[in-house]
PDB file of N, CA and C and ligand atoms in Angstrom:
ATOM      1  N   MET A   6      18.962  -0.038   6.213  1.00 79.00           N
ATOM      2  CA  MET A   6      18.288   0.684   5.131  1.00 79.00           C
ATOM      3  C   MET A   6      16.779   0.715   5.370  1.00 79.00           C
ATOM      4  N   THR A   7      16.173   1.788   4.911  1.00 92.00           N
ATOM      5  CA  THR A   7      14.744   1.936   5.143  1.00 92.00           C
ATOM      6  C   THR A   7      13.945   1.106   4.137  1.00 92.00           C
ATOM      7  N   LYS A   8      12.969   0.396   4.667  1.00 97.00           N
ATOM      8  CA  LYS A   8      12.070  -0.328   3.766  1.00 97.00           C
ATOM      9  C   LYS A   8      10.945   0.602   3.338  1.00 97.00           C
ATOM     10  N   LYS A   9      10.552   0.458   2.078  1.00 98.00           N
ATOM     11  CA  LYS A   9       9.509   1.343   1.557  1.00 98.00           C
ATOM     12  C   LYS A   9       8.407   0.551   0.867  1.00 98.00           C
ATOM     13  N   ILE A  10       7.210   1.109   0.955  1.00 98.00           N
ATOM     14  CA  ILE A  10       6.066   0.539   0.258  1.00 98.00           C
ATOM     15  C   ILE A  10       6.136   0.965  -1.204  1.00 98.00           C
ATOM     16  N   GLU A  11       5.990   0.002  -2.090  1.00 98.00           N
ATOM     17  CA  GLU A  11       5.943   0.332  -3.514  1.00 98.00           C
ATOM     18  C   GLU A  11       4.652  -0.196  -4.110  1.00 98.00           C
ATOM     19  N   VAL A  12       4.057   0.609  -4.967  1.00 98.00           N
ATOM     20  CA  VAL A  12       2.843   0.179  -5.672  1.00 98.00           C
ATOM     21  C   VAL A  12       3.160   0.147  -7.161  1.00 98.00           C
ATOM     22  N   ASP A  13       2.866  -0.974  -7.783  1.00 98.00           N
ATOM     23  CA  ASP A  13       3.006  -1.084  -9.234  1.00 98.00           C
ATOM     24  C   ASP A  13       1.739  -0.492  -9.855  1.00 98.00           C
ATOM     25  N   TRP A  14       1.896   0.725 -10.375  1.00 97.00           N
ATOM     26  CA  TRP A  14       0.707   1.445 -10.882  1.00 97.00           C
ATOM     27  C   TRP A  14       0.135   0.784 -12.120  1.00 97.00           C
ATOM     28  N   GLY A  15       0.922  -0.028 -12.777  1.00 97.00           N
ATOM     29  CA  GLY A  15       0.400  -0.760 -13.930  1.00 97.00           C
ATOM     30  C   GLY A  15      -0.544  -1.874 -13.523  1.00 97.00           C
ATOM     31  N   LEU A  16      -0.378  -2.362 -12.296  1.00 98.00           N
ATOM     32  CA  LEU A  16      -1.225  -3.455 -11.807  1.00 98.00           C
ATOM     33  C   LEU A  16      -2.404  -2.953 -10.981  1.00 98.00           C
ATOM     34  N   CYS A  17      -2.211  -1.860 -10.239  1.00 98.00           N
ATOM     35  CA  CYS A  17      -3.248  -1.373  -9.322  1.00 98.00           C
ATOM     36  C   CYS A  17      -4.515  -1.031 -10.091  1.00 98.00           C
ATOM     37  N   GLU A  18      -5.657  -1.520  -9.559  1.00 97.00           N
ATOM     38  CA  GLU A  18      -6.934  -1.212 -10.210  1.00 97.00           C
ATOM     39  C   GLU A  18      -7.810  -0.328  -9.321  1.00 97.00           C
ATOM     40  N   SER A  19      -7.196   0.296  -8.324  1.00 97.00           N
ATOM     41  CA  SER A  19      -7.888   1.285  -7.484  1.00 97.00           C
ATOM     42  C   SER A  19      -9.172   0.754  -6.864  1.00 97.00           C
ATOM     43  N   ASN A  20      -9.105  -0.456  -6.325  1.00 98.00           N
ATOM     44  CA  ASN A  20     -10.303  -1.014  -5.679  1.00 98.00           C
ATOM     45  C   ASN A  20     -10.356  -0.684  -4.187  1.00 98.00           C
ATOM     46  N   GLY A  21      -9.288  -0.125  -3.648  1.00 97.00           N
ATOM     47  CA  GLY A  21      -9.315   0.363  -2.272  1.00 97.00           C
ATOM     48  C   GLY A  21      -9.184  -0.681  -1.181  1.00 97.00           C
ATOM     49  N   VAL A  22      -8.857  -1.911  -1.550  1.00 98.00           N
ATOM     50  CA  VAL A  22      -8.704  -2.951  -0.516  1.00 98.00           C
ATOM     51  C   VAL A  22      -7.618  -2.549   0.482  1.00 98.00           C
ATOM     52  N   CYS A  23      -6.507  -2.029  -0.035  1.00 98.00           N
ATOM     53  CA  CYS A  23      -5.401  -1.631   0.845  1.00 98.00           C
ATOM     54  C   CYS A  23      -5.827  -0.513   1.799  1.00 98.00           C
ATOM     55  N   MET A  24      -6.673   0.380   1.326  1.00 98.00           N
ATOM     56  CA  MET A  24      -7.151   1.451   2.201  1.00 98.00           C
ATOM     57  C   MET A  24      -7.970   0.885   3.351  1.00 98.00           C
ATOM     58  N   GLY A  25      -8.674  -0.201   3.077  1.00 98.00           N
ATOM     59  CA  GLY A  25      -9.436  -0.856   4.145  1.00 98.00           C
ATOM     60  C   GLY A  25      -8.523  -1.410   5.225  1.00 98.00           C
ATOM     61  N   VAL A  26      -7.325  -1.819   4.835  1.00 98.00           N
ATOM     62  CA  VAL A  26      -6.365  -2.379   5.803  1.00 98.00           C
ATOM     63  C   VAL A  26      -5.616  -1.259   6.514  1.00 98.00           C
ATOM     64  N   MET A  27      -5.168  -0.264   5.761  1.00 98.00           N
ATOM     65  CA  MET A  27      -4.336   0.815   6.315  1.00 98.00           C
ATOM     66  C   MET A  27      -4.771   2.169   5.772  1.00 98.00           C
ATOM     67  N   PRO A  28      -5.859   2.738   6.263  1.00 98.00           N
ATOM     68  CA  PRO A  28      -6.317   4.039   5.745  1.00 98.00           C
ATOM     69  C   PRO A  28      -5.337   5.158   6.032  1.00 98.00           C
ATOM     70  N   GLU A  29      -4.445   4.958   7.005  1.00 98.00           N
ATOM     71  CA  GLU A  29      -3.464   5.999   7.308  1.00 98.00           C
ATOM     72  C   GLU A  29      -2.330   6.015   6.273  1.00 98.00           C
ATOM     73  N   VAL A  30      -2.253   4.974   5.460  1.00 98.00           N
ATOM     74  CA  VAL A  30      -1.187   4.884   4.456  1.00 98.00           C
ATOM     75  C   VAL A  30      -1.730   4.995   3.029  1.00 98.00           C
ATOM     76  N   PHE A  31      -2.841   4.295   2.771  1.00 98.00           N
ATOM     77  CA  PHE A  31      -3.377   4.262   1.403  1.00 98.00           C
ATOM     78  C   PHE A  31      -4.675   5.058   1.348  1.00 98.00           C
ATOM     79  N   ARG A  32      -4.756   5.984   0.386  1.00 98.00           N
ATOM     80  CA  ARG A  32      -5.992   6.762   0.246  1.00 98.00           C
ATOM     81  C   ARG A  32      -6.456   6.742  -1.209  1.00 98.00           C
ATOM     82  N   LEU A  33      -7.688   6.290  -1.369  1.00 98.00           N
ATOM     83  CA  LEU A  33      -8.295   6.307  -2.695  1.00 98.00           C
ATOM     84  C   LEU A  33      -8.936   7.673  -2.905  1.00 98.00           C
ATOM     85  N   GLU A  34      -8.545   8.345  -3.970  1.00 97.00           N
ATOM     86  CA  GLU A  34      -9.038   9.704  -4.212  1.00 97.00           C
ATOM     87  C   GLU A  34     -10.380   9.665  -4.939  1.00 97.00           C
ATOM     88  N   ASP A  35     -11.009  10.828  -4.975  1.00 97.00           N
ATOM     89  CA  ASP A  35     -12.309  10.930  -5.640  1.00 97.00           C
ATOM     90  C   ASP A  35     -12.226  10.558  -7.119  1.00 97.00           C
ATOM     91  N   ASP A  36     -11.044  10.776  -7.716  1.00 97.00           N
ATOM     92  CA  ASP A  36     -10.902  10.451  -9.141  1.00 97.00           C
ATOM     93  C   ASP A  36     -10.384   9.029  -9.348  1.00 97.00           C
ATOM     94  N   ASP A  37     -10.500   8.187  -8.273  1.00 95.00           N
ATOM     95  CA  ASP A  37     -10.136   6.774  -8.376  1.00 95.00           C
ATOM     96  C   ASP A  37      -8.646   6.522  -8.556  1.00 95.00           C
ATOM     97  N   THR A  38      -7.823   7.459  -8.147  1.00 96.00           N
ATOM     98  CA  THR A  38      -6.403   7.167  -8.107  1.00 96.00           C
ATOM     99  C   THR A  38      -6.026   6.891  -6.653  1.00 96.00           C
ATOM    100  N   LEU A  39      -4.972   6.135  -6.493  1.00 97.00           N
ATOM    101  CA  LEU A  39      -4.525   5.780  -5.153  1.00 97.00           C
ATOM    102  C   LEU A  39      -3.336   6.646  -4.771  1.00 97.00           C
ATOM    103  N   THR A  40      -3.353   7.177  -3.557  1.00 98.00           N
ATOM    104  CA  THR A  40      -2.217   7.924  -3.039  1.00 98.00           C
ATOM    105  C   THR A  40      -1.603   7.152  -1.883  1.00 98.00           C
ATOM    106  N   VAL A  41      -0.277   7.033  -1.902  1.00 98.00           N
ATOM    107  CA  VAL A  41       0.430   6.471  -0.746  1.00 98.00           C
ATOM    108  C   VAL A  41       0.833   7.660   0.125  1.00 98.00           C
ATOM    109  N   LEU A  42       0.192   7.764   1.275  1.00 98.00           N
ATOM    110  CA  LEU A  42       0.377   8.942   2.120  1.00 98.00           C
ATOM    111  C   LEU A  42       1.734   8.924   2.812  1.00 98.00           C
ATOM    112  N   GLN A  43       2.183   7.730   3.167  1.00 97.00           N
ATOM    113  CA  GLN A  43       3.532   7.645   3.747  1.00 97.00           C
ATOM    114  C   GLN A  43       4.060   6.254   3.434  1.00 97.00           C
ATOM    115  N   ASP A  44       5.238   6.218   2.820  1.00 98.00           N
ATOM    116  CA  ASP A  44       5.682   4.949   2.233  1.00 98.00           C
ATOM    117  C   ASP A  44       6.714   4.211   3.084  1.00 98.00           C
ATOM    118  N   GLU A  45       6.981   4.716   4.293  1.00 98.00           N
ATOM    119  CA  GLU A  45       7.987   4.045   5.097  1.00 98.00           C
ATOM    120  C   GLU A  45       7.423   2.835   5.835  1.00 98.00           C
ATOM    121  N   VAL A  46       8.151   1.733   5.784  1.00 98.00           N
ATOM    122  CA  VAL A  46       7.781   0.546   6.543  1.00 98.00           C
ATOM    123  C   VAL A  46       8.584   0.560   7.835  1.00 98.00           C
ATOM    124  N   THR A  47       7.879   0.564   8.953  1.00 97.00           N
ATOM    125  CA  THR A  47       8.537   0.631  10.253  1.00 97.00           C
ATOM    126  C   THR A  47       8.250  -0.661  11.023  1.00 97.00           C
ATOM    127  N   PRO A  48       9.016  -0.917  12.076  1.00 96.00           N
ATOM    128  CA  PRO A  48       8.707  -2.097  12.892  1.00 96.00           C
ATOM    129  C   PRO A  48       7.269  -2.064  13.410  1.00 96.00           C
ATOM    130  N   GLU A  49       6.753  -0.846  13.620  1.00 97.00           N
ATOM    131  CA  GLU A  49       5.395  -0.710  14.162  1.00 97.00           C
ATOM    132  C   GLU A  49       4.329  -1.057  13.122  1.00 97.00           C
ATOM    133  N   ASN A  50       4.569  -0.693  11.867  1.00 97.00           N
ATOM    134  CA  ASN A  50       3.485  -0.895  10.891  1.00 97.00           C
ATOM    135  C   ASN A  50       3.720  -2.077   9.951  1.00 97.00           C
ATOM    136  N   GLU A  51       4.843  -2.759  10.112  1.00 97.00           N
ATOM    137  CA  GLU A  51       5.219  -3.771   9.116  1.00 97.00           C
ATOM    138  C   GLU A  51       4.179  -4.890   8.998  1.00 97.00           C
ATOM    139  N   ALA A  52       3.620  -5.327  10.123  1.00 98.00           N
ATOM    140  CA  ALA A  52       2.652  -6.430  10.062  1.00 98.00           C
ATOM    141  C   ALA A  52       1.433  -6.023   9.232  1.00 98.00           C
ATOM    142  N   LEU A  53       0.986  -4.791   9.413  1.00 98.00           N
ATOM    143  CA  LEU A  53      -0.173  -4.325   8.653  1.00 98.00           C
ATOM    144  C   LEU A  53       0.170  -4.133   7.179  1.00 98.00           C
ATOM    145  N   VAL A  54       1.376  -3.646   6.908  1.00 98.00           N
ATOM    146  CA  VAL A  54       1.790  -3.498   5.506  1.00 98.00           C
ATOM    147  C   VAL A  54       1.789  -4.866   4.828  1.00 98.00           C
ATOM    148  N   LEU A  55       2.315  -5.866   5.521  1.00 98.00           N
ATOM    149  CA  LEU A  55       2.336  -7.213   4.951  1.00 98.00           C
ATOM    150  C   LEU A  55       0.921  -7.725   4.719  1.00 98.00           C
ATOM    151  N   GLU A  56      -0.005  -7.342   5.603  1.00 98.00           N
ATOM    152  CA  GLU A  56      -1.395  -7.729   5.425  1.00 98.00           C
ATOM    153  C   GLU A  56      -1.971  -7.054   4.169  1.00 98.00           C
ATOM    154  N   ALA A  57      -1.634  -5.796   3.953  1.00 98.00           N
ATOM    155  CA  ALA A  57      -2.086  -5.104   2.744  1.00 98.00           C
ATOM    156  C   ALA A  57      -1.493  -5.762   1.500  1.00 98.00           C
ATOM    157  N   VAL A  58      -0.217  -6.132   1.566  1.00 98.00           N
ATOM    158  CA  VAL A  58       0.422  -6.839   0.460  1.00 98.00           C
ATOM    159  C   VAL A  58      -0.333  -8.127   0.167  1.00 98.00           C
ATOM    160  N   ARG A  59      -0.684  -8.833   1.228  1.00 98.00           N
ATOM    161  CA  ARG A  59      -1.355 -10.126   1.081  1.00 98.00           C
ATOM    162  C   ARG A  59      -2.756  -9.970   0.498  1.00 98.00           C
ATOM    163  N   GLN A  60      -3.444  -8.911   0.928  1.00 98.00           N
ATOM    164  CA  GLN A  60      -4.846  -8.767   0.525  1.00 98.00           C
ATOM    165  C   GLN A  60      -5.037  -8.110  -0.830  1.00 98.00           C
ATOM    166  N   CYS A  61      -4.030  -7.419  -1.319  1.00 98.00           N
ATOM    167  CA  CYS A  61      -4.200  -6.741  -2.616  1.00 98.00           C
ATOM    168  C   CYS A  61      -4.522  -7.779  -3.691  1.00 98.00           C
ATOM    169  N   PRO A  62      -5.685  -7.671  -4.317  1.00 98.00           N
ATOM    170  CA  PRO A  62      -6.093  -8.695  -5.280  1.00 98.00           C
ATOM    171  C   PRO A  62      -5.283  -8.669  -6.566  1.00 98.00           C
ATOM    172  N   ARG A  63      -4.502  -7.615  -6.762  1.00 98.00           N
ATOM    173  CA  ARG A  63      -3.693  -7.499  -7.987  1.00 98.00           C
ATOM    174  C   ARG A  63      -2.212  -7.732  -7.721  1.00 98.00           C
ATOM    175  N   GLN A  64      -1.863  -8.068  -6.478  1.00 98.00           N
ATOM    176  CA  GLN A  64      -0.443  -8.206  -6.094  1.00 98.00           C
ATOM    177  C   GLN A  64       0.363  -6.988  -6.537  1.00 98.00           C
ATOM    178  N   ALA A  65      -0.236  -5.817  -6.340  1.00 98.00           N
ATOM    179  CA  ALA A  65       0.405  -4.584  -6.805  1.00 98.00           C
ATOM    180  C   ALA A  65       1.304  -3.952  -5.754  1.00 98.00           C
ATOM    181  N   ILE A  66       1.188  -4.400  -4.502  1.00 98.00           N
ATOM    182  CA  ILE A  66       1.969  -3.776  -3.429  1.00 98.00           C
ATOM    183  C   ILE A  66       3.167  -4.647  -3.093  1.00 98.00           C
ATOM    184  N   SER A  67       4.314  -4.003  -2.959  1.00 98.00           N
ATOM    185  CA  SER A  67       5.490  -4.733  -2.510  1.00 98.00           C
ATOM    186  C   SER A  67       6.302  -3.862  -1.571  1.00 98.00           C
ATOM    187  N   ILE A  68       7.264  -4.482  -0.930  1.00 98.00           N
ATOM    188  CA  ILE A  68       8.147  -3.748  -0.021  1.00 98.00           C
ATOM    189  C   ILE A  68       9.547  -3.792  -0.607  1.00 98.00           C
ATOM    190  N   SER A  69      10.135  -2.607  -0.776  1.00 97.00           N
ATOM    191  CA  SER A  69      11.504  -2.561  -1.293  1.00 97.00           C
ATOM    192  C   SER A  69      12.467  -2.351  -0.133  1.00 97.00           C
ATOM    193  N   GLU A  70      13.652  -2.891  -0.241  1.00 89.00           N
ATOM    194  CA  GLU A  70      14.650  -2.738   0.815  1.00 89.00           C
ATOM    195  C   GLU A  70      15.845  -1.959   0.291  1.00 89.00           C
TER     196      GLU A  70
HETATM  197  S1  SF4 B   3      -5.435  -3.151  -2.937  1.00 97.90           S
HETATM  198 FE1  SF4 B   3      -3.973  -3.240  -4.617  1.00 97.90          FE
HETATM  199  S2  SF4 B   3      -5.181  -2.968  -6.464  1.00 97.90           S
HETATM  200 FE2  SF4 B   3      -6.423  -2.293  -4.734  1.00 97.90          FE
HETATM  201  S3  SF4 B   3      -6.063  -0.088  -4.584  1.00 97.90           S
HETATM  202 FE3  SF4 B   3      -4.618  -1.104  -3.221  1.00 97.90          FE
HETATM  203  S4  SF4 B   3      -2.757  -1.370  -4.463  1.00 97.90           S
HETATM  204 FE4  SF4 B   3      -4.434  -0.957  -5.865  1.00 97.90          FE
END
């Protein structure tokens, strides 16, 4: 089954920390909303996704299986 990045929008405070880790996945918009550009977790990007999960100060990012 495909693993996917999930963001709890109730927790996210749009501080852009995740974008600093993975700008190809997380994009903070001009209106301070966060867009997940591609939500698939692959063997290639999993380590970085886990780093974004770890660094999010709101624990808003998780991986669903
Ligand atoms: S690091 Fe967490 S709180 Fe900050 S924008 Fe990303 S998901 Fe939201």
